[in-house]
Coordinates of C-alpha atoms in Angstrom, one line a residue:
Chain W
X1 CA -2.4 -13.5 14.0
X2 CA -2.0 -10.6 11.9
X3 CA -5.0 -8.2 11.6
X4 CA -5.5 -8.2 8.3
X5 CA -5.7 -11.4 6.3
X6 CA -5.2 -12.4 2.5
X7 CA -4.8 -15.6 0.7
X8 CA -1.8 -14.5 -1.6
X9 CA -2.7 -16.7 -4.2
X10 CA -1.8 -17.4 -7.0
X11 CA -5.2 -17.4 -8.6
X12 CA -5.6 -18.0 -12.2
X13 CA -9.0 -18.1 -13.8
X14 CA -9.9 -17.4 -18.1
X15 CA -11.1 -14.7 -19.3
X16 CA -14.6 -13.7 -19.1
X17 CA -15.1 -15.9 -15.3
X18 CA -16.3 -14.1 -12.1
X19 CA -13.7 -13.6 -9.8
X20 CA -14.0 -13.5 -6.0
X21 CA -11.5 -11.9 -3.7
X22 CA -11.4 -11.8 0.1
X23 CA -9.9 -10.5 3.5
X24 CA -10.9 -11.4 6.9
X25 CA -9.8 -9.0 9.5
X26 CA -9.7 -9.1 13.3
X27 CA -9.7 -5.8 14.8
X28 CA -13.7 -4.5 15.2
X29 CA -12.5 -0.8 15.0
X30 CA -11.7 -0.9 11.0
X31 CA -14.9 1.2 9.5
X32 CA -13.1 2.0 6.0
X33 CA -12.4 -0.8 3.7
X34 CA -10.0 -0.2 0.4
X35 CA -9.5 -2.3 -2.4
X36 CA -5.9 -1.2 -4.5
X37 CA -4.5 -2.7 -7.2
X38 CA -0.7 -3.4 -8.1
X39 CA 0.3 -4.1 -11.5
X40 CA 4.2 -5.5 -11.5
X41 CA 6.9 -3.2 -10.6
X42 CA 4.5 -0.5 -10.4
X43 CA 3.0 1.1 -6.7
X44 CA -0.7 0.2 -5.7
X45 CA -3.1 2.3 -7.0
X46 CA -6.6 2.8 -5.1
X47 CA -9.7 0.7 -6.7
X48 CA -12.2 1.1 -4.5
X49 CA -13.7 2.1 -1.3
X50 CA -16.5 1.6 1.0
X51 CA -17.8 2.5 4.4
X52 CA -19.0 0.2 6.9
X53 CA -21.5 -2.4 5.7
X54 CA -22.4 -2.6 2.6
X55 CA -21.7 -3.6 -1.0
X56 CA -20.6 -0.8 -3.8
X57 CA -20.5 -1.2 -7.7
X58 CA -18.2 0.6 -10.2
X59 CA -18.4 -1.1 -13.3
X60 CA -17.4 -4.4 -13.1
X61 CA -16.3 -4.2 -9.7
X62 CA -18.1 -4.8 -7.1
X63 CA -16.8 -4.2 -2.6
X64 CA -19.1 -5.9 -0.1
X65 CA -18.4 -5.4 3.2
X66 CA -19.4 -7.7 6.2
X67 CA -18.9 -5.9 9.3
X68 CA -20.5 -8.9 11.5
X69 CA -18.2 -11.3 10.0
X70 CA -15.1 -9.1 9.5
X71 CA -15.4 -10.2 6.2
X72 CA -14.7 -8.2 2.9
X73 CA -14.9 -8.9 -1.0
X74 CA -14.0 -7.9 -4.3
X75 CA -15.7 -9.1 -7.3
X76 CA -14.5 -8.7 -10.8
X77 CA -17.1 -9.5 -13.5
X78 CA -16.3 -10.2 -17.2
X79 CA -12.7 -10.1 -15.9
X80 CA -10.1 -9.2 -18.7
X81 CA -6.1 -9.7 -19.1
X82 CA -5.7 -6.5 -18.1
X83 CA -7.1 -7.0 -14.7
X84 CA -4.3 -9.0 -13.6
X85 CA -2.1 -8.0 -10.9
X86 CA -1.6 -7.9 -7.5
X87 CA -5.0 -7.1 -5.2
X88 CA -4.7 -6.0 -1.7
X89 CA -7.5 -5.2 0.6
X90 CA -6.3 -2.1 3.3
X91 CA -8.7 -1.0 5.9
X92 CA -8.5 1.6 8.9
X93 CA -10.2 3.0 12.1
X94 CA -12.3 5.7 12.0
X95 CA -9.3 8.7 12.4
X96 CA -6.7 6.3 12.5
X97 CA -3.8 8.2 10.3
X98 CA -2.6 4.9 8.7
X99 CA -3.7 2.5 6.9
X100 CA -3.5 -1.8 7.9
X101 CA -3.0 -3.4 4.2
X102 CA -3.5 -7.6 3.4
X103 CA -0.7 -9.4 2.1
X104 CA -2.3 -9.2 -1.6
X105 CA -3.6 -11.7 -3.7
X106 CA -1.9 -12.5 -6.8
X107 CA -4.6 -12.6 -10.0
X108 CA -3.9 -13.9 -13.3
X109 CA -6.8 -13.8 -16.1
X110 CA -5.7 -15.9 -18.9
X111 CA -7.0 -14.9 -22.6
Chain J
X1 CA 3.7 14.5 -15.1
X2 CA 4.9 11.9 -12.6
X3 CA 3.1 12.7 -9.0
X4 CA 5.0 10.5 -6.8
X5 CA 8.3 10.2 -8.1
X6 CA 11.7 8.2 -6.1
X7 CA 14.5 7.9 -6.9
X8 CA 16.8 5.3 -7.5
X9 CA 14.4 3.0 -8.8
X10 CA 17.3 0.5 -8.0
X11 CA 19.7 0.0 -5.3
X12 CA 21.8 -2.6 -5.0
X13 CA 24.5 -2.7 -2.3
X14 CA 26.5 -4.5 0.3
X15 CA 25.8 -5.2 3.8
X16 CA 27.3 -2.0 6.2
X17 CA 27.1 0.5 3.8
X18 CA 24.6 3.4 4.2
X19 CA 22.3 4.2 1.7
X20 CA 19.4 7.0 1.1
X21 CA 16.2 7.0 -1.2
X22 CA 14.5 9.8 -2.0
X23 CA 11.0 10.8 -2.9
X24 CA 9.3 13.8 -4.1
X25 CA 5.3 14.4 -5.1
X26 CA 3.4 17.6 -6.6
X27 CA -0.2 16.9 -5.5
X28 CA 0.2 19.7 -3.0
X29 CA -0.8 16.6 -0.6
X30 CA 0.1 17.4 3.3
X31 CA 1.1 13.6 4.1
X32 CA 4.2 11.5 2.7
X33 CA 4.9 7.8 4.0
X34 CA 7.3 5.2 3.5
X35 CA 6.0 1.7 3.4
X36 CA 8.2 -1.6 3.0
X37 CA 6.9 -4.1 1.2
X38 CA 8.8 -7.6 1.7
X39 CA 9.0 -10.3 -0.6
X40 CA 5.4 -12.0 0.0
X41 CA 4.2 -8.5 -0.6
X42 CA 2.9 -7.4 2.7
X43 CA 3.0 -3.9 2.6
X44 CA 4.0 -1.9 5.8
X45 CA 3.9 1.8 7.0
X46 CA 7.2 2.4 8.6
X47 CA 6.9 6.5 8.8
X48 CA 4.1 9.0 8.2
X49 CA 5.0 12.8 7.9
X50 CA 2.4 15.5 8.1
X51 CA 3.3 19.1 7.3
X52 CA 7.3 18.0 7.8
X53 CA 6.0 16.9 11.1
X54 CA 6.6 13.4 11.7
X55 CA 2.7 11.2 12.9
X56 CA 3.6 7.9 12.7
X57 CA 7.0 6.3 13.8
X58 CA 6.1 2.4 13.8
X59 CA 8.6 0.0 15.1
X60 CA 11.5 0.6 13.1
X61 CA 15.0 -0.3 13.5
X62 CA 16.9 3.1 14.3
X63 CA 19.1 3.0 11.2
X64 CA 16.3 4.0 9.6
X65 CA 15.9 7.6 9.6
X66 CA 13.2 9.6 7.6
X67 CA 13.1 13.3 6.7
X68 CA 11.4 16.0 5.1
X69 CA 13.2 19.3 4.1
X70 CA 9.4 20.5 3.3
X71 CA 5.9 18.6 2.8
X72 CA 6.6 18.2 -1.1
X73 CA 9.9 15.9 -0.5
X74 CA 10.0 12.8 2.2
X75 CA 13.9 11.1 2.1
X76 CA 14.8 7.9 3.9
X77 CA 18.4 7.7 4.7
X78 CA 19.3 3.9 5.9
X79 CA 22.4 3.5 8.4
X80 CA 24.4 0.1 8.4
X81 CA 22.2 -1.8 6.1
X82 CA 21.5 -5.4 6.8
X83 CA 20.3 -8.4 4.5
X84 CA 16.8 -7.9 6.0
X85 CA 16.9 -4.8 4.5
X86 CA 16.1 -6.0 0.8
X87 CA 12.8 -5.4 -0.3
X88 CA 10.5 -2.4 -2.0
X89 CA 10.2 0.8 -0.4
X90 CA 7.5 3.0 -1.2
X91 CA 6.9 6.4 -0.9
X92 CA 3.2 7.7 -1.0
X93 CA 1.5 10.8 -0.5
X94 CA -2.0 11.9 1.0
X95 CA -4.7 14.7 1.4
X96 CA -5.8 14.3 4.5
X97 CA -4.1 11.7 7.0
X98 CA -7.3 10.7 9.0
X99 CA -10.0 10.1 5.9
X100 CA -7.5 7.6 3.6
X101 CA -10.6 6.2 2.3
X102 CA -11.4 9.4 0.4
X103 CA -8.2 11.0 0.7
X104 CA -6.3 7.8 -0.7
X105 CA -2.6 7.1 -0.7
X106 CA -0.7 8.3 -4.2
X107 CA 2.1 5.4 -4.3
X108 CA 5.4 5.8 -6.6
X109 CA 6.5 3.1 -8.4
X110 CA 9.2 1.9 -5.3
X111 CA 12.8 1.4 -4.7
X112 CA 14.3 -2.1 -4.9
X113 CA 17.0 -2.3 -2.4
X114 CA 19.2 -4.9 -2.6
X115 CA 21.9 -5.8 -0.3
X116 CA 24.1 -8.6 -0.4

């Protein structure tokens, strides 16, 4: 089992729809939760970030955190074209010099 | 303007042959990693260099050897290259090695090795 888990997707959903995207992970000592984002051919870029429990809003994002569950999201509201690309969830230990990425989900928003 | 730069962006070339990939940043950042990322996209850390000192060493073949002339250049040079070679290697940079949630990794835009 790896530690980090992603369903790679593809998803595809229209413009303007909600969309939902999850990891489960396995090891209890992850306490920093990351959200980049990979557009083809290009090198993942950091979305967001949150510590421990908790959800956290930047604009249409949104990162919610279920430390009981080992359970993280990412929600895109009023998602656009130009939020598809690859989304992978990357967490680590607290001092823990590297970080334990998903295998990304694939996201397609269709005009 | 580029802050993680590597170069080539691709490689193509045949099994045995040994190959090197180099990548440079100007953050000023004290950390540069190399990460694989295979073809189902799961992205790796193979090495982790902090002030050219090398932190993280994960299990890597041997023909893989990293190294950094000085904290603003991190080169992987590959021995003997293998079909499971192919895939993207990134190189990233950091801040601060143990806060990567506020300190976050600076990717460049990869190397696609291809060996045949």
């Amino acid at each position: 089992q790896k530690e980090v888990e992603q369903d790679p997707g593809p998803l595809s959903v229209p413009e303007g729809a909600i969309v939902s995207l999850n990891c489960t992970y396995s090891n209890s000592a992850f306490q920093y939760f990351m959200w980049y984002r990979q557009y083809s051919r290009k090198g993942p870029e950091l979305l967001m970030y949150t510590y421990s429990s908790g959800n956290k809003e930047d604009g249409r994002f949104t990162a919610q955190v279920d430390k009981s569950s080992k359970y993280i999201s990412l929600f895109i509201r009023d998602s656009q074209p130009s939020d598809s690309a690859t989304y992978l969830c990357a967490m680590s230990a607290r001092g823990a010099q590297k970080l334990v990425f998903g295998q990304g989900t694939r996201l397609t928003i269709n005009p | 303007d580029t802050a993680v730069s590597q170069t080539p962006k691709y490689l193509v070339t045949q099994m045995g042959n040994d190959k090197s990939i180099k990548c440079e940043q100007n953050l000023g950042h004290d950390t540069m990693y190399w990460y694989k990322q295979d073809s189902k996209k799961f992205l790796k850390i193979m090495f982790s260099y902090n002030n050219k000192e090398l932190i993280i060493n994960e299990t890597v073949p041997n023909r893989f050897s990293p190294k950094s002339p000085d904290k603003a250049h991190l080169n992987l040079h590959i021995n003997s290259l293998e079909l499971g070679d192919s895939a993207v290697y990134f190189c990233a940079s950091s801040q601060n090695p143990a806060s990567l949630y506020n300190s976050p990794l600076h990717f460049g835009n990869g190397t696609r090795l291809t060996v045949t």
